[in-house]
Structures are given as C-alpha cells and as structure tokens.
PDB file of N, CA and C in Angstrom:
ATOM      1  N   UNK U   1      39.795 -17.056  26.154  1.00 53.00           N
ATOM      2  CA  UNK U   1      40.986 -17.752  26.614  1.00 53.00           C
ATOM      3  C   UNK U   1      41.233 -17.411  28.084  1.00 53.00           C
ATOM      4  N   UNK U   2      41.480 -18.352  28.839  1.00 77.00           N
ATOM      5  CA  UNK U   2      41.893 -18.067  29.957  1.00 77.00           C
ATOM      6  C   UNK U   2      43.011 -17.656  30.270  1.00 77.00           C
ATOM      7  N   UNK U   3      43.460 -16.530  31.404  1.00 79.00           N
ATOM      8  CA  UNK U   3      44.619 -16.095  31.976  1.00 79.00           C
ATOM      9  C   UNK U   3      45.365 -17.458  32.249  1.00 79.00           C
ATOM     10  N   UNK U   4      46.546 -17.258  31.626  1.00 76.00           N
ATOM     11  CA  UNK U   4      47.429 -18.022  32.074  1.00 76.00           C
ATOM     12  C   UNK U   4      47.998 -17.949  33.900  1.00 76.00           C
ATOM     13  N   UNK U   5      48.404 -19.399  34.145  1.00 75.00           N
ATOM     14  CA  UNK U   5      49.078 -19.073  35.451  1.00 75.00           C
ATOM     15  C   UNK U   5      50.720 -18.408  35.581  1.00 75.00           C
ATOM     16  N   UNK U   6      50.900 -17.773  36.097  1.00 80.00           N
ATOM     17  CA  UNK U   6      51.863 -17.418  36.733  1.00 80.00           C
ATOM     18  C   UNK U   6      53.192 -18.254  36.803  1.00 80.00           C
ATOM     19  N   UNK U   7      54.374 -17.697  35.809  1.00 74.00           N
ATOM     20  CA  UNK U   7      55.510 -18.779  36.305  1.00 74.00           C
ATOM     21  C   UNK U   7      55.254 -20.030  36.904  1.00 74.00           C
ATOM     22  N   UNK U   8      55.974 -19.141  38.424  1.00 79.00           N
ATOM     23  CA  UNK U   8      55.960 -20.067  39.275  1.00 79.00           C
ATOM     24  C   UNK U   8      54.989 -21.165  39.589  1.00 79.00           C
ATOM     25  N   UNK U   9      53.887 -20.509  39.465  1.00 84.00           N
ATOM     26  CA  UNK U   9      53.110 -21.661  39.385  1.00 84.00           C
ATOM     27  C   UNK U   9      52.303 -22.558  38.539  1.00 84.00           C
ATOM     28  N   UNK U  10      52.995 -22.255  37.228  1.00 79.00           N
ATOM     29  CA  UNK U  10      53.296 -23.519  36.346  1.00 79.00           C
ATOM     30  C   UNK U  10      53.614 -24.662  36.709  1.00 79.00           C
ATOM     31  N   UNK U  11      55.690 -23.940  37.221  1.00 78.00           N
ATOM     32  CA  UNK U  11      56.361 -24.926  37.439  1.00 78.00           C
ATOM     33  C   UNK U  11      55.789 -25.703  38.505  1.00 78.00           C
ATOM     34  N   UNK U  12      55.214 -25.269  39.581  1.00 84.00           N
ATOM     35  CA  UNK U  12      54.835 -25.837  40.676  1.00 84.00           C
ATOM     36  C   UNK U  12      53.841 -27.438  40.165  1.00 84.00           C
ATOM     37  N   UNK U  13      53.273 -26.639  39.636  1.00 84.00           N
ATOM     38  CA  UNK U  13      51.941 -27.715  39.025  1.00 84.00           C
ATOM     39  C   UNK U  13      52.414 -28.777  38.118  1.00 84.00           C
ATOM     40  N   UNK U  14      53.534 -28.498  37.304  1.00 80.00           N
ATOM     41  CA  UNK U  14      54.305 -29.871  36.439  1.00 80.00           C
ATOM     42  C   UNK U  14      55.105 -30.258  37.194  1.00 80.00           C
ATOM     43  N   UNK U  15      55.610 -29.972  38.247  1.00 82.00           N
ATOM     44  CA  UNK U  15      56.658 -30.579  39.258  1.00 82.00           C
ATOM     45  C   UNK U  15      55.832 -31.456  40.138  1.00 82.00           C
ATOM     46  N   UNK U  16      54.479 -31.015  40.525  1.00 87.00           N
ATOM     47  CA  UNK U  16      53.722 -31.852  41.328  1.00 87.00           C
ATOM     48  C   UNK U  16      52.863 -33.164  40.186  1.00 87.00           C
ATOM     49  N   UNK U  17      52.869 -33.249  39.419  1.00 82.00           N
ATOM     50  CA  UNK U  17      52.297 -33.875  38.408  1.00 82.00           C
ATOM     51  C   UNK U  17      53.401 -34.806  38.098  1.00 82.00           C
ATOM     52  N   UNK U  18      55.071 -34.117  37.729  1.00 80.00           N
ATOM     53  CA  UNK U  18      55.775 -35.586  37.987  1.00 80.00           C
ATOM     54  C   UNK U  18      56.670 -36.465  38.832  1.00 80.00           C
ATOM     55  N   UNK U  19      56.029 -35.655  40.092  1.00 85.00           N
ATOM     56  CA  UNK U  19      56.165 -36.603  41.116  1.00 85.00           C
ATOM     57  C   UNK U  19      54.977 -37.261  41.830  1.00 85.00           C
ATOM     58  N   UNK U  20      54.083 -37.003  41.194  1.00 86.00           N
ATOM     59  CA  UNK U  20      53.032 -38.157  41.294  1.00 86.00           C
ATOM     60  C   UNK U  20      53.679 -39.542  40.192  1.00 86.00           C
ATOM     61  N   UNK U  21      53.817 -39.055  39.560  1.00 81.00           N
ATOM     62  CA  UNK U  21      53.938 -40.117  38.365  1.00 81.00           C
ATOM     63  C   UNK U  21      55.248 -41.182  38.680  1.00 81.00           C
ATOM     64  N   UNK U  22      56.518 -40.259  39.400  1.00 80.00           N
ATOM     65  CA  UNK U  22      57.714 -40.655  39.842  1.00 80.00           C
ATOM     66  C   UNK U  22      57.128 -42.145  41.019  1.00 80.00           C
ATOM     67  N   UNK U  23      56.174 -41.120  41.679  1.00 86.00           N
ATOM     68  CA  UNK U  23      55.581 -42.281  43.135  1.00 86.00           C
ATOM     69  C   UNK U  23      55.084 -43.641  42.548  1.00 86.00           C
ATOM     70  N   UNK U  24      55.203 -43.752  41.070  1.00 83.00           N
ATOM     71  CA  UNK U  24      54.281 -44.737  40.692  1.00 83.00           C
ATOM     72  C   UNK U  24      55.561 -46.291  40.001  1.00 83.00           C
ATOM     73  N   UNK U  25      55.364 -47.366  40.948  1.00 84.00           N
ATOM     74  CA  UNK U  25      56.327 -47.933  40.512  1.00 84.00           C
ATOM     75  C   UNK U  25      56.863 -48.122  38.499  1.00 84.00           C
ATOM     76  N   UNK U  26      57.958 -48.073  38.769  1.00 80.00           N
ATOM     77  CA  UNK U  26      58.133 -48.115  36.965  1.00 80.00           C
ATOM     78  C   UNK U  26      57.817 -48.948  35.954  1.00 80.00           C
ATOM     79  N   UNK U  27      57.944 -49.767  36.567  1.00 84.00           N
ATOM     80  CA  UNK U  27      57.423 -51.516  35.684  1.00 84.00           C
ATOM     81  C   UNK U  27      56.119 -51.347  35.664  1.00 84.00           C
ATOM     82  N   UNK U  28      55.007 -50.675  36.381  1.00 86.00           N
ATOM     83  CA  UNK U  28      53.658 -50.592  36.318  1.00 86.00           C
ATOM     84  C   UNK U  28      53.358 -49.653  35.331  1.00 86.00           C
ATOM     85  N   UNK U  29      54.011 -48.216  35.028  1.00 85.00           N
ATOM     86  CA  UNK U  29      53.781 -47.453  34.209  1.00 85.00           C
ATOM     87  C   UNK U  29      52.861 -47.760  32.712  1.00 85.00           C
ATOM     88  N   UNK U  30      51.788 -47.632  32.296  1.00 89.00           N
ATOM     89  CA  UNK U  30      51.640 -47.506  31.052  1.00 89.00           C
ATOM     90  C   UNK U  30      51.937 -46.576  30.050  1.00 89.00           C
ATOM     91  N   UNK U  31      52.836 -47.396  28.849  1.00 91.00           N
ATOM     92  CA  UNK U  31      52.625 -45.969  27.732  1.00 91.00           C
ATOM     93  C   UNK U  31      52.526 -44.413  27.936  1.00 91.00           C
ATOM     94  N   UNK U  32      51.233 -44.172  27.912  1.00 91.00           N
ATOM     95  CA  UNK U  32      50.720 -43.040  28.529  1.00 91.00           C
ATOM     96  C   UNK U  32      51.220 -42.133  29.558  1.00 91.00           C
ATOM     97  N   UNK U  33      51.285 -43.070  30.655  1.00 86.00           N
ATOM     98  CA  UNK U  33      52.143 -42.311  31.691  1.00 86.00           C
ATOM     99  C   UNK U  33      53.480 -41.896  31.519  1.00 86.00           C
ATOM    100  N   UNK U  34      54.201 -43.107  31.089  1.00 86.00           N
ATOM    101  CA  UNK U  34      55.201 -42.733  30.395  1.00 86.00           C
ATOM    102  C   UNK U  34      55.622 -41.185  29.671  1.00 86.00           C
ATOM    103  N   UNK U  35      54.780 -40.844  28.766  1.00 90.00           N
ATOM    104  CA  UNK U  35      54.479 -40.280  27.595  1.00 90.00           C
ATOM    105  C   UNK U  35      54.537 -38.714  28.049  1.00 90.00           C
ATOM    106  N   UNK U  36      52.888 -38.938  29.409  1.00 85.00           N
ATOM    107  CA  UNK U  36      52.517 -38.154  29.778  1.00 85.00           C
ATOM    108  C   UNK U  36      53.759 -37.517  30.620  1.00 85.00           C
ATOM    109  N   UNK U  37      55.033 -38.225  31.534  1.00 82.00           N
ATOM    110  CA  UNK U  37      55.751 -38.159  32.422  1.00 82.00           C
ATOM    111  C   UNK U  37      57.015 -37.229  31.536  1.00 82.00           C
ATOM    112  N   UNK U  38      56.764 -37.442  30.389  1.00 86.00           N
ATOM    113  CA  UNK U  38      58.270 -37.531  29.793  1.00 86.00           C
ATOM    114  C   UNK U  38      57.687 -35.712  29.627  1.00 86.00           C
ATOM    115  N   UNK U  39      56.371 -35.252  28.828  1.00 88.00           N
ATOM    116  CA  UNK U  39      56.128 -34.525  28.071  1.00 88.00           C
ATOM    117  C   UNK U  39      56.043 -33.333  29.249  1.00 88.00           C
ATOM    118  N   UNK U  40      56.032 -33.497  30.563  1.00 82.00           N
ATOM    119  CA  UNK U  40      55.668 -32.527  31.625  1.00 82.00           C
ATOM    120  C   UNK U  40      57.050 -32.151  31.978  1.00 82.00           C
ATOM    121  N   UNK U  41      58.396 -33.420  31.856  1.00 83.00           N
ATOM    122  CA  UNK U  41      59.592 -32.781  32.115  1.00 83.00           C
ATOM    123  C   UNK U  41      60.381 -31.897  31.174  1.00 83.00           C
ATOM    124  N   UNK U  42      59.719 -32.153  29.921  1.00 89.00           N
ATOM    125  CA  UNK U  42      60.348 -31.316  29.145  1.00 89.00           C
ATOM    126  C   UNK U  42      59.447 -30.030  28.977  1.00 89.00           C
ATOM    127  N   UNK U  43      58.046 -29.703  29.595  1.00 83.00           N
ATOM    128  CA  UNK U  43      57.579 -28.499  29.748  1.00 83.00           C
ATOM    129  C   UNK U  43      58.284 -28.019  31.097  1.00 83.00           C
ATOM    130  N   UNK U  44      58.444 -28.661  32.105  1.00 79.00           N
ATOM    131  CA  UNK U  44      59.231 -27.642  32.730  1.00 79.00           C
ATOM    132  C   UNK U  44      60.417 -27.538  32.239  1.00 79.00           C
ATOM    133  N   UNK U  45      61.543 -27.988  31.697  1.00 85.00           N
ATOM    134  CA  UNK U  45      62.750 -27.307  31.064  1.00 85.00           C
ATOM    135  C   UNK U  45      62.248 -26.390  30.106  1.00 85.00           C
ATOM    136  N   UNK U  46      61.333 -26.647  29.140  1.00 84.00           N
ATOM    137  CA  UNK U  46      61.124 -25.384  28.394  1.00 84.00           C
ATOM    138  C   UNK U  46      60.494 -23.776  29.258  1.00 84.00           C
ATOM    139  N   UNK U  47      60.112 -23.773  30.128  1.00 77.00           N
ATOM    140  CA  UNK U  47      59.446 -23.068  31.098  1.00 77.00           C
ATOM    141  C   UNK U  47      60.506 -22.208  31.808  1.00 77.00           C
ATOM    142  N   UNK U  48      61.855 -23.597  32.045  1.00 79.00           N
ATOM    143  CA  UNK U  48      62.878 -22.588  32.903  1.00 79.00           C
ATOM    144  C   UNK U  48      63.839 -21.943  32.056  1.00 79.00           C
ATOM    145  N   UNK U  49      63.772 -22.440  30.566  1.00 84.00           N
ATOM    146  CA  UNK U  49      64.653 -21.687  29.641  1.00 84.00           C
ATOM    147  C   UNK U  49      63.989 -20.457  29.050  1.00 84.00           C
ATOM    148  N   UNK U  50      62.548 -20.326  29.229  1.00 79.00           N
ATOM    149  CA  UNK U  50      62.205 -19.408  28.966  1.00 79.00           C
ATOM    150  C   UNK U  50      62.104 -18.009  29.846  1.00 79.00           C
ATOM    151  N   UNK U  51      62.051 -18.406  30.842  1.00 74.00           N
ATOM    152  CA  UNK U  51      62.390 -17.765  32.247  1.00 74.00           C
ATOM    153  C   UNK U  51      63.939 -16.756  32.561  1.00 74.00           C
ATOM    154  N   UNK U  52      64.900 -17.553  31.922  1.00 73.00           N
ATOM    155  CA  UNK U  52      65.845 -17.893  31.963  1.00 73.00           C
ATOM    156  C   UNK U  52      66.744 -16.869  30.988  1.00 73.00           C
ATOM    157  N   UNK U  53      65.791 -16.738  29.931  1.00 75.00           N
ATOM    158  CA  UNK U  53      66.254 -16.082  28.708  1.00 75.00           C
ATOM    159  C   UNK U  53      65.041 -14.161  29.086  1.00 75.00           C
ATOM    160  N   UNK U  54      63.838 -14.760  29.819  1.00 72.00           N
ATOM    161  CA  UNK U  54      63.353 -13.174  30.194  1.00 72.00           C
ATOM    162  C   UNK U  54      61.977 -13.304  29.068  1.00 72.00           C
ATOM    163  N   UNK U  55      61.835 -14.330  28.602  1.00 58.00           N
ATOM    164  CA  UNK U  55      60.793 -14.771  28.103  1.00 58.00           C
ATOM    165  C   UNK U  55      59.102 -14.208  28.440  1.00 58.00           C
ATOM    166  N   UNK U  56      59.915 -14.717  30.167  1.00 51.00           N
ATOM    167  CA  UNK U  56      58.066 -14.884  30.379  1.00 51.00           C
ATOM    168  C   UNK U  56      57.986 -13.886  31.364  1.00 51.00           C
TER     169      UNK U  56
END
C-alpha cells in the first residue's frame, strides 16, 4: 500500500480537481463529471471534518 499523502495535500489535489471541473461549462457536463464533481466535494468536507475533529 502506498503512503498516503499528507493532509494538506489531499485537500490541495481535490480542490484542484474541482476546479477543473467548475472551469467546465455546466450544460456540457456529463453524468460522470457530474458524479465525479459531486464525490471530490464531499471528500474534501469529509477530509476537513476529519481534520477538524484531530482525526488525521
């Protein structure tokens, strides 16, 4: 198994992932992106509640 990354740079990496997705007009979105967009914002809220609570 690989070392996990580091907090911060989790968040960094799902924050940059959905603002790629943000850059992408909305009406064009497929499904997927959608999906994919929705599932990265709720890993970073789970990320900062875990943080948050001393979790990680």
């Amino acid at each position: 198994m690989e070392k996990p990354l580091p907090y911060l740079e989790q968040q960094h990496c799902i924050f940059h992932g959905v603002a790629l997705i943000a850059s992408i007009d909305p009406h064009t979105l497929t499904p997927e992106l959608r999906q994919m967009r929705d599932n990265m914002i709720e890993a970073m809220d789970l990320n900062a509640r875990m943080f948050g609570r001393g979790l990680k």
